[in-house]
PDB file of C-alpha atoms in Angstrom:
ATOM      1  CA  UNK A   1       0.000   0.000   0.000  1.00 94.00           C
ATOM      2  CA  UNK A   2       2.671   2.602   0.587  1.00 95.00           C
ATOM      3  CA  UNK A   3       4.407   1.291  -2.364  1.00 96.00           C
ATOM      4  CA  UNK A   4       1.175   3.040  -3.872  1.00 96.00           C
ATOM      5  CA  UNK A   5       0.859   0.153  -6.505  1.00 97.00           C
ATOM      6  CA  UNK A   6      -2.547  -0.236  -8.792  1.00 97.00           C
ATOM      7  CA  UNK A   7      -3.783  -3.036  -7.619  1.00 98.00           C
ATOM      8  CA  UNK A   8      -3.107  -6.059  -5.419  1.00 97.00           C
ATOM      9  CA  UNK A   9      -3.835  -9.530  -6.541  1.00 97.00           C
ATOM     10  CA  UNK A  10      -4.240 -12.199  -3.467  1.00 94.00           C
ATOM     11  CA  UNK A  11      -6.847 -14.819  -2.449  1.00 89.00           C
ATOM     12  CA  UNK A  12      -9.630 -15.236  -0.404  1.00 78.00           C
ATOM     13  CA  UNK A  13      -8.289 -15.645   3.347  1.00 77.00           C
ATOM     14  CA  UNK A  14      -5.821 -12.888   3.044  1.00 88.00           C
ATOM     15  CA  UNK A  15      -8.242  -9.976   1.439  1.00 89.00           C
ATOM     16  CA  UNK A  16      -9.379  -9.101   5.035  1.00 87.00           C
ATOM     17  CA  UNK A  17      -6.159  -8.013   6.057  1.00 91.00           C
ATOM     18  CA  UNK A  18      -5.432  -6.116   3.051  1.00 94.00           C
ATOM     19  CA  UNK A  19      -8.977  -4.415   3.230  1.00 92.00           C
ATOM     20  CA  UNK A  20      -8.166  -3.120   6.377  1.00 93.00           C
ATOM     21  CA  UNK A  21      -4.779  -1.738   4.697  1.00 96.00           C
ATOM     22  CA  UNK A  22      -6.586   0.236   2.060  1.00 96.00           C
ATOM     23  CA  UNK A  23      -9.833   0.705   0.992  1.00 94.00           C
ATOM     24  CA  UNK A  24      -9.158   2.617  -2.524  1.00 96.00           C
ATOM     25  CA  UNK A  25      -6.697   0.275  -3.944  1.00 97.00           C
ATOM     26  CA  UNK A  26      -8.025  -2.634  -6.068  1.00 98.00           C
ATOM     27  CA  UNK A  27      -7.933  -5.403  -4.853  1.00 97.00           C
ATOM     28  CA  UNK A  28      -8.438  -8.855  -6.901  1.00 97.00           C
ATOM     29  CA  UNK A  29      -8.869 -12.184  -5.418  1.00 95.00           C
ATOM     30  CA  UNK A  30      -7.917 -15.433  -7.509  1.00 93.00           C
ATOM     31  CA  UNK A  31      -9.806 -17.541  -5.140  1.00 88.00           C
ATOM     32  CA  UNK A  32     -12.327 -17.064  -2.020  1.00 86.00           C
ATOM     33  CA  UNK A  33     -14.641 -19.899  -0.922  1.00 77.00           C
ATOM     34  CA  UNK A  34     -17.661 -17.799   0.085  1.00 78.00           C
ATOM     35  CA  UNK A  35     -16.524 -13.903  -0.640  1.00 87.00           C
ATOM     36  CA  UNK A  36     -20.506 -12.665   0.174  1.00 86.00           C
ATOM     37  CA  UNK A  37     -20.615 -14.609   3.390  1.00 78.00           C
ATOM     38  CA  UNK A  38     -17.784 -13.974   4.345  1.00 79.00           C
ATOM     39  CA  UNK A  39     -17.911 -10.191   3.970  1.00 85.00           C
ATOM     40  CA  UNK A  40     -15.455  -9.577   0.849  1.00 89.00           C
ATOM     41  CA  UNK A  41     -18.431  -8.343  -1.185  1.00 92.00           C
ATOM     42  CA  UNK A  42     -21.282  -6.686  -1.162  1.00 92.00           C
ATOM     43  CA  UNK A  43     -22.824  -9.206  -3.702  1.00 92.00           C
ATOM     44  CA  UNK A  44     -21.704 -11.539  -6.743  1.00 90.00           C
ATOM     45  CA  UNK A  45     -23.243  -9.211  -8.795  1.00 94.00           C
ATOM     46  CA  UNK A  46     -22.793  -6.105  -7.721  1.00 94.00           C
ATOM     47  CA  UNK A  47     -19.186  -6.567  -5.451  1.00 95.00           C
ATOM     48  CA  UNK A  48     -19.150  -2.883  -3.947  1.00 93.00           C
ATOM     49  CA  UNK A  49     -16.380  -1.256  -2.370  1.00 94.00           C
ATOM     50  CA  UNK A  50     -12.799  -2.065  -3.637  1.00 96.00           C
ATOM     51  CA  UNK A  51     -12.465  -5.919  -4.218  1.00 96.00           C
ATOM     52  CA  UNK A  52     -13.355  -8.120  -6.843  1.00 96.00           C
ATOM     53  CA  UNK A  53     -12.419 -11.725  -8.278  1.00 96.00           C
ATOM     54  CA  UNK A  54     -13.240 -15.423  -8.475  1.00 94.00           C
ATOM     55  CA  UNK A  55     -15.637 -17.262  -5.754  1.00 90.00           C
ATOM     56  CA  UNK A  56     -14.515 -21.043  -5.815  1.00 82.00           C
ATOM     57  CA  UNK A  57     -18.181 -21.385  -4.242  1.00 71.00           C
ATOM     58  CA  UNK A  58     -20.514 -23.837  -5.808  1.00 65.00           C
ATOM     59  CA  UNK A  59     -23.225 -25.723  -4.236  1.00 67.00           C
ATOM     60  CA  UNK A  60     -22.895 -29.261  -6.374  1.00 81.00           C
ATOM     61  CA  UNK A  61     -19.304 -29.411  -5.621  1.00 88.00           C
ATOM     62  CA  UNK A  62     -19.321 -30.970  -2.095  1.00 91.00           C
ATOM     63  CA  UNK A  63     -22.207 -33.572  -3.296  1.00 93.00           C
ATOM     64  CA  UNK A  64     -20.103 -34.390  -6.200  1.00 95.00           C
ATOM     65  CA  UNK A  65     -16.808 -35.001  -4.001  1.00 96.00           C
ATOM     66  CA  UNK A  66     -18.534 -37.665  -1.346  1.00 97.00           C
ATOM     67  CA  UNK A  67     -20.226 -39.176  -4.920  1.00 97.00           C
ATOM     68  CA  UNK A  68     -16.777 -39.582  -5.925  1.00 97.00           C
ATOM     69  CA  UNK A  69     -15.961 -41.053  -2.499  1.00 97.00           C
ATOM     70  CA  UNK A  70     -18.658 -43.402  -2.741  1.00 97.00           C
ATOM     71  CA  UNK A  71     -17.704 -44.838  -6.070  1.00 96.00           C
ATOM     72  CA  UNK A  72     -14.365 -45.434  -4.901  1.00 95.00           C
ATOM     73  CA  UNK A  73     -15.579 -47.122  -1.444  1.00 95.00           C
ATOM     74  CA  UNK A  74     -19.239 -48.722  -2.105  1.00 95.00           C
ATOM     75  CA  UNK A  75     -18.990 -49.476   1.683  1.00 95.00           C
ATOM     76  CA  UNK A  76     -18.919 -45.925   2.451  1.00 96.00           C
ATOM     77  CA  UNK A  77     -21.043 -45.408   5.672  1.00 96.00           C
ATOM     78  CA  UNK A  78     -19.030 -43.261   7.791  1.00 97.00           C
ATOM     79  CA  UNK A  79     -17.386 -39.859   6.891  1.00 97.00           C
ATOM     80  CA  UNK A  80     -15.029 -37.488   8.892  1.00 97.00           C
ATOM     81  CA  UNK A  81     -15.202 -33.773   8.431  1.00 98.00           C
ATOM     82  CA  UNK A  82     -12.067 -31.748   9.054  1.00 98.00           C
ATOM     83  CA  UNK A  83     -12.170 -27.721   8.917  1.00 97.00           C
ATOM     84  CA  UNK A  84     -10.855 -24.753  10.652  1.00 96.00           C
ATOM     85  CA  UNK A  85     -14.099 -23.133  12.327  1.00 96.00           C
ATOM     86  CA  UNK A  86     -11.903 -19.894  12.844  1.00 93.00           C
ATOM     87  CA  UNK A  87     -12.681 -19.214   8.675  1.00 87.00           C
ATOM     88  CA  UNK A  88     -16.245 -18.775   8.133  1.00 82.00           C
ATOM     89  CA  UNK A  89     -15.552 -19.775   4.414  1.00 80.00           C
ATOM     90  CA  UNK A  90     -14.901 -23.755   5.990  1.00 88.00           C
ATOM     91  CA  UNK A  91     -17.629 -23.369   8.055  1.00 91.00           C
ATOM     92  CA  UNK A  92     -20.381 -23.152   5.418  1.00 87.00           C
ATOM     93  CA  UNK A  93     -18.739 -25.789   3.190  1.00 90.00           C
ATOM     94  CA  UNK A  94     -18.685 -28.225   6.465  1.00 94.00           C
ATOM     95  CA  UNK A  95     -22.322 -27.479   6.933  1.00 93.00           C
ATOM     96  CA  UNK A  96     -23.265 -28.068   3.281  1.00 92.00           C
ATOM     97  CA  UNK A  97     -21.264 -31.551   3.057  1.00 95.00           C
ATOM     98  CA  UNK A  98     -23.014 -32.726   6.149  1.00 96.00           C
ATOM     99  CA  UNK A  99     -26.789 -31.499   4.607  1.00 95.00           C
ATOM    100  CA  UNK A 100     -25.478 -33.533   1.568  1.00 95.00           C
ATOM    101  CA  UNK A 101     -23.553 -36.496   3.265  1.00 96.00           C
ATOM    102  CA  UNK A 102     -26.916 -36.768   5.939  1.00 94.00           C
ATOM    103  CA  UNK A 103     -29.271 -36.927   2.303  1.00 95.00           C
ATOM    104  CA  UNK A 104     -27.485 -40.297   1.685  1.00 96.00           C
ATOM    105  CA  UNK A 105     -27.435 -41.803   4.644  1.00 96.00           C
ATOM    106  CA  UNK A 106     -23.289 -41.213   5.498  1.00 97.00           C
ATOM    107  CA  UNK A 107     -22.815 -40.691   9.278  1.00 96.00           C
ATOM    108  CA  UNK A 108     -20.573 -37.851   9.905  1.00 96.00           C
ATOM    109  CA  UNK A 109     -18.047 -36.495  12.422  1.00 96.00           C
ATOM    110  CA  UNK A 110     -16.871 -33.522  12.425  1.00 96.00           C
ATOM    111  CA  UNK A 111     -12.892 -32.403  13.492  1.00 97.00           C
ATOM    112  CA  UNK A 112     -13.458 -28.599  14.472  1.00 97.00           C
ATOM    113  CA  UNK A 113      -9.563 -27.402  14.249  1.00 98.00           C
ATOM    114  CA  UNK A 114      -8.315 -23.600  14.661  1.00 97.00           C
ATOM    115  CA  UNK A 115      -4.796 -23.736  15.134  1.00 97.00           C
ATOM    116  CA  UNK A 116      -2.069 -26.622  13.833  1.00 97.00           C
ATOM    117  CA  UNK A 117      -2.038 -27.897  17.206  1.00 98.00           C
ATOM    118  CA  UNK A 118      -5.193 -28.957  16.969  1.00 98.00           C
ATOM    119  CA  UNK A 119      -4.880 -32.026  14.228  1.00 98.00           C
ATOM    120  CA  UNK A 120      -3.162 -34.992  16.209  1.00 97.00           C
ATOM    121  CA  UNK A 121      -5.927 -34.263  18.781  1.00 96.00           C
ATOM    122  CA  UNK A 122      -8.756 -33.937  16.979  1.00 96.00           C
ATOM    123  CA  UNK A 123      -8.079 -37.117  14.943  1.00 96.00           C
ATOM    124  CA  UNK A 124      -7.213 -38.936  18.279  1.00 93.00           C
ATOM    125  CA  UNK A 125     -11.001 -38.204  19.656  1.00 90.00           C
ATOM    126  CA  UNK A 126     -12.507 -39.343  16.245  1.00 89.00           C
ATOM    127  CA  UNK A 127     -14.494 -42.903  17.139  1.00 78.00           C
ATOM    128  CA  UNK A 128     -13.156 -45.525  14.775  1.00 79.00           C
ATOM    129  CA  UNK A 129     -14.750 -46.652  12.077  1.00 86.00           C
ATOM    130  CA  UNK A 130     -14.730 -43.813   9.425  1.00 94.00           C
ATOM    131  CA  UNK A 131     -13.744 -44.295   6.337  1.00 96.00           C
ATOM    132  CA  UNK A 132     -13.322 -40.731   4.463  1.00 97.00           C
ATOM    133  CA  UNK A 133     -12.360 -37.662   5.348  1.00 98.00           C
ATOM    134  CA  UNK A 134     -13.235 -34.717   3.894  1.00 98.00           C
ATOM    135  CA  UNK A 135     -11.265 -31.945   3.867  1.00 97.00           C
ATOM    136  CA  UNK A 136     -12.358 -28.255   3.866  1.00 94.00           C
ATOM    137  CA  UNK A 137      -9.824 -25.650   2.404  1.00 90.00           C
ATOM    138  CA  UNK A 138      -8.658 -22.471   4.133  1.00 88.00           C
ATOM    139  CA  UNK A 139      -4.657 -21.058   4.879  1.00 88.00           C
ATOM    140  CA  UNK A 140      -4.917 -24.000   7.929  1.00 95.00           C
ATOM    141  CA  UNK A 141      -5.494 -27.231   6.124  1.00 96.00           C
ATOM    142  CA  UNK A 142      -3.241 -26.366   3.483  1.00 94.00           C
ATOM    143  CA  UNK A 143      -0.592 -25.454   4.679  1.00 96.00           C
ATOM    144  CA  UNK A 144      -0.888 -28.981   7.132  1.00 97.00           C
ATOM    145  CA  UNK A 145      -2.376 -30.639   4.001  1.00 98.00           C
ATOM    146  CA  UNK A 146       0.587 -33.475   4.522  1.00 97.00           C
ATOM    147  CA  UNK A 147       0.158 -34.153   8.206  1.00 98.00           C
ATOM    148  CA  UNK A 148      -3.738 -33.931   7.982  1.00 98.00           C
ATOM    149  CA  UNK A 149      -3.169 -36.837   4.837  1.00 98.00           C
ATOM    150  CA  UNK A 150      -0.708 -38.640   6.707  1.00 97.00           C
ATOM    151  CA  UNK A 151      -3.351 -39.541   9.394  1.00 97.00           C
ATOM    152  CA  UNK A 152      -6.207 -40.125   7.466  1.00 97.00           C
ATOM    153  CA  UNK A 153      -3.886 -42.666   5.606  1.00 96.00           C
ATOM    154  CA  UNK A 154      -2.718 -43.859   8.613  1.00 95.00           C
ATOM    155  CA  UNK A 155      -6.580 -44.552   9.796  1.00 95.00           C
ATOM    156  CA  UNK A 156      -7.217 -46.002   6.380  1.00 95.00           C
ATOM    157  CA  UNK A 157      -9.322 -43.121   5.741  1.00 97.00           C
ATOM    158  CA  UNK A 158      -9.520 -42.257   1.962  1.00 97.00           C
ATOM    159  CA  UNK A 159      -8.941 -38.217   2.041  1.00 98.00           C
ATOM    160  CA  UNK A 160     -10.389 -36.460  -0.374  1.00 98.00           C
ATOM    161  CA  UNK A 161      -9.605 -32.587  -1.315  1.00 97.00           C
ATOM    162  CA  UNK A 162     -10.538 -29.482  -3.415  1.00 92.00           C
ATOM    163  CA  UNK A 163      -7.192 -28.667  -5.335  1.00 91.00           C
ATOM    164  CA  UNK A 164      -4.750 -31.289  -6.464  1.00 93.00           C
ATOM    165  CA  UNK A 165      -1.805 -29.306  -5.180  1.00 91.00           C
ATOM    166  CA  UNK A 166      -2.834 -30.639  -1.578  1.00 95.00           C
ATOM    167  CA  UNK A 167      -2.653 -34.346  -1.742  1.00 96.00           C
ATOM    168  CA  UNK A 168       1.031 -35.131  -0.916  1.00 92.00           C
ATOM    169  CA  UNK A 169       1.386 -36.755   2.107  1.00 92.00           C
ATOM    170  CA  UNK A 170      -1.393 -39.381   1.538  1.00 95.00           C
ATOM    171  CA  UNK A 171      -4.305 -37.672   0.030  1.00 97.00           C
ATOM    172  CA  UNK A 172      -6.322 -39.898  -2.413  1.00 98.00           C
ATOM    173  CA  UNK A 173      -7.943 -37.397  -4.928  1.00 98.00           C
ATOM    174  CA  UNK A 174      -8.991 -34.086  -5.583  1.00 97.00           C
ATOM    175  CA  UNK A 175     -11.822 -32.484  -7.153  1.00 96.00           C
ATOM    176  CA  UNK A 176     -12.291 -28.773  -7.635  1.00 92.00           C
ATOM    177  CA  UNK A 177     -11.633 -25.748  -9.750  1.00 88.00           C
ATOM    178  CA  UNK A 178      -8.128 -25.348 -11.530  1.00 87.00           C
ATOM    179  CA  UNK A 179      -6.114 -23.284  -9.393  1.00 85.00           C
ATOM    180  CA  UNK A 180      -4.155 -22.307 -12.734  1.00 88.00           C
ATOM    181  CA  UNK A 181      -7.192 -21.175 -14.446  1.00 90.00           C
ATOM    182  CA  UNK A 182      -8.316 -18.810 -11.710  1.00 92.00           C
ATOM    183  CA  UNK A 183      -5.003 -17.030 -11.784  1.00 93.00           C
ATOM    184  CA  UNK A 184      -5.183 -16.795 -14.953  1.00 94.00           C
ATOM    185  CA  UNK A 185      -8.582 -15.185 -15.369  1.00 95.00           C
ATOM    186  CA  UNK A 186      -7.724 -12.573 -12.041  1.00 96.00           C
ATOM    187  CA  UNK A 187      -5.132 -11.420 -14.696  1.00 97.00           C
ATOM    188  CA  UNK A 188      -7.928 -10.620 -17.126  1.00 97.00           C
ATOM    189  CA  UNK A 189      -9.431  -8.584 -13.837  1.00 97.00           C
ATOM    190  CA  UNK A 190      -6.726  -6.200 -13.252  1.00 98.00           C
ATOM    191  CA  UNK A 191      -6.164  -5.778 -17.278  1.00 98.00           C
ATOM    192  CA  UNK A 192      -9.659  -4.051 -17.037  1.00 98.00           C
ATOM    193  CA  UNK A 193      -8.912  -2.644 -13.766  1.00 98.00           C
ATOM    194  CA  UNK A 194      -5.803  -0.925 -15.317  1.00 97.00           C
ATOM    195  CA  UNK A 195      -7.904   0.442 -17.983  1.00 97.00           C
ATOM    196  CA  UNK A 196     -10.292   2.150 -15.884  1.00 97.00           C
ATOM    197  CA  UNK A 197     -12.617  -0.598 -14.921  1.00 97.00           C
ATOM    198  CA  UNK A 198     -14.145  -0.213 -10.915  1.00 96.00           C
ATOM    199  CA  UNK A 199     -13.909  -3.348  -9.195  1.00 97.00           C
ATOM    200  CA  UNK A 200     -16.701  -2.325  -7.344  1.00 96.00           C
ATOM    201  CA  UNK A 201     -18.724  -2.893 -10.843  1.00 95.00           C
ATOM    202  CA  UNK A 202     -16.924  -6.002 -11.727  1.00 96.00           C
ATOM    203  CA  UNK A 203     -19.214  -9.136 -11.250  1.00 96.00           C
ATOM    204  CA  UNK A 204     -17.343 -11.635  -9.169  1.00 95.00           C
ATOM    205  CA  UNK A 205     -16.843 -14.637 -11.412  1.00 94.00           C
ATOM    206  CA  UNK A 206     -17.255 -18.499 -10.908  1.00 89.00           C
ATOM    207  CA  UNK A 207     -15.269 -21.444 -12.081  1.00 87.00           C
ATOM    208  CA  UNK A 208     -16.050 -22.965 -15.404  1.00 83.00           C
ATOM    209  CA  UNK A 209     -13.123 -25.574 -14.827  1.00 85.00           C
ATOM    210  CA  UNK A 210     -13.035 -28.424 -12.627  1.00 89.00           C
ATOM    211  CA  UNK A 211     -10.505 -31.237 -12.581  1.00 93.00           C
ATOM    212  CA  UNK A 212     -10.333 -34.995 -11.009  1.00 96.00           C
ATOM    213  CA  UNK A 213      -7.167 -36.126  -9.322  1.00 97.00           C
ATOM    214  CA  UNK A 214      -6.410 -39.110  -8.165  1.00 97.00           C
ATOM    215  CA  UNK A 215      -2.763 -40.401  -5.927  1.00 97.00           C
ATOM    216  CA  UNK A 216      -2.593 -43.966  -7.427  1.00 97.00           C
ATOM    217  CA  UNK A 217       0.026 -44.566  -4.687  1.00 96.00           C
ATOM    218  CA  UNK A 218      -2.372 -43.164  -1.776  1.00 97.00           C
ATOM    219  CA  UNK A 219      -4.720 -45.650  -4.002  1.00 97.00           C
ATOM    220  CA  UNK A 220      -2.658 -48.697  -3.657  1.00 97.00           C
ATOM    221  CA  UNK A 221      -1.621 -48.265   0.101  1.00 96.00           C
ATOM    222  CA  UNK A 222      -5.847 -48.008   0.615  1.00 96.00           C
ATOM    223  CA  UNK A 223      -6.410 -50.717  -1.336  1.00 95.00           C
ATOM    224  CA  UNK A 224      -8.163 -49.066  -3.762  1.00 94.00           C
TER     225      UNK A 224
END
């Protein structure tokens, strides 16, 4: 900001702290689960205000994720939750996969984690017995996407995530918008920012493309 530059490109969890740095530069986000609920915008539409960029929201993607995880494990009856309920964006996506997971009869736990310290623990309180874990994305899980995957592999547990960048350490698959595609169309935001555009008239956009990962060695060690 005292650089004075013409806009700032970032993502979702770190647009609150640069909102409260400036409110007249532009700011474009690449990614942001839920930037309405979580206060980024004023509306998809209509952002308002300073920021503008791509919502990673969409309400079939957490049904389509545990319909992925039921193809690969027929026996699917129990699935484990795992989400930093400090981020209001991973709160609303745990609450829509249980609604979905509940619709087909999955039983569901939920690991309620703020801090890194909080991941050993919360998987050593989870009952035995599940058999997926879902994983919710925010700055928390994924930057402990290995040690969160290392422990669901370690409980058999097939993990399953939203970008494919966070499956080392044991994940089995992704599903989700392409992280490289987002960037690329945030660029196409600040080329019409730069020629007079006003974010706060810039519909926020959503992804058009989604890709399937799968870890064939996560695969193999699950049995899979």
């Amino acid at each position: 900001v005292r650089l004075k530059v013409d806009v700032i490109v970032t993502v979702g969890s770190a647009v609150a702290a640069v909102k409260q740095a400036t409110s007249t530069i532009p700011i474009v986000f690449a990614i942001a689960v839920d930037p309405v609920g979580s206060g980024l915008v004023a509306s998809l539409a209509r952002p308002g205000g300073n920021v503008t960029g791509l919502s990673t929201q969409a309400t079939e993607t957490p049904g389509k994720r545990i319909q992925l995880l039921r193809e690969v494990r027929p026996d699917l009856r129990r699935l484990a939750i795992i989400g930093n309920v400090g981020y209001p964006g991973a709160v609303l996506e745990i609450n829509e996969v249980q609604a979905v997971a509940r619709k087909v009869g999955l039983e569901v736990s939920v690991l309620e984690i703020r801090r890194a310290e909080d991941i050993a623990p919360a998987f050593g309180m989870l009952k035995r017995g599940a058999q997926a874990l879902y994983v919710c994305p925010d700055a928390l899980t994924n930057a402990n996407h290995a040690q969160i995957n290392a422990l669901a592999l370690h409980a058999r547990m097939a993990a399953i995530h939203s970008f494919r960048d966070f499956l080392g350490g044991g994940g089995l698959m992704s599903f989700g918008a392409k992280n490289a595609d987002l960037f690329r169309r945030a660029g196409d935001f600040v080329d019409k920012i730069l020629k007079g555009a006003k974010p706060a008239e810039l519909p926020v956009e959503q992804p058009t493309k989604f890709e399937l990962v799968i870890n064939l060695k996560a695969a193999k060690t699950l049995g899979l």
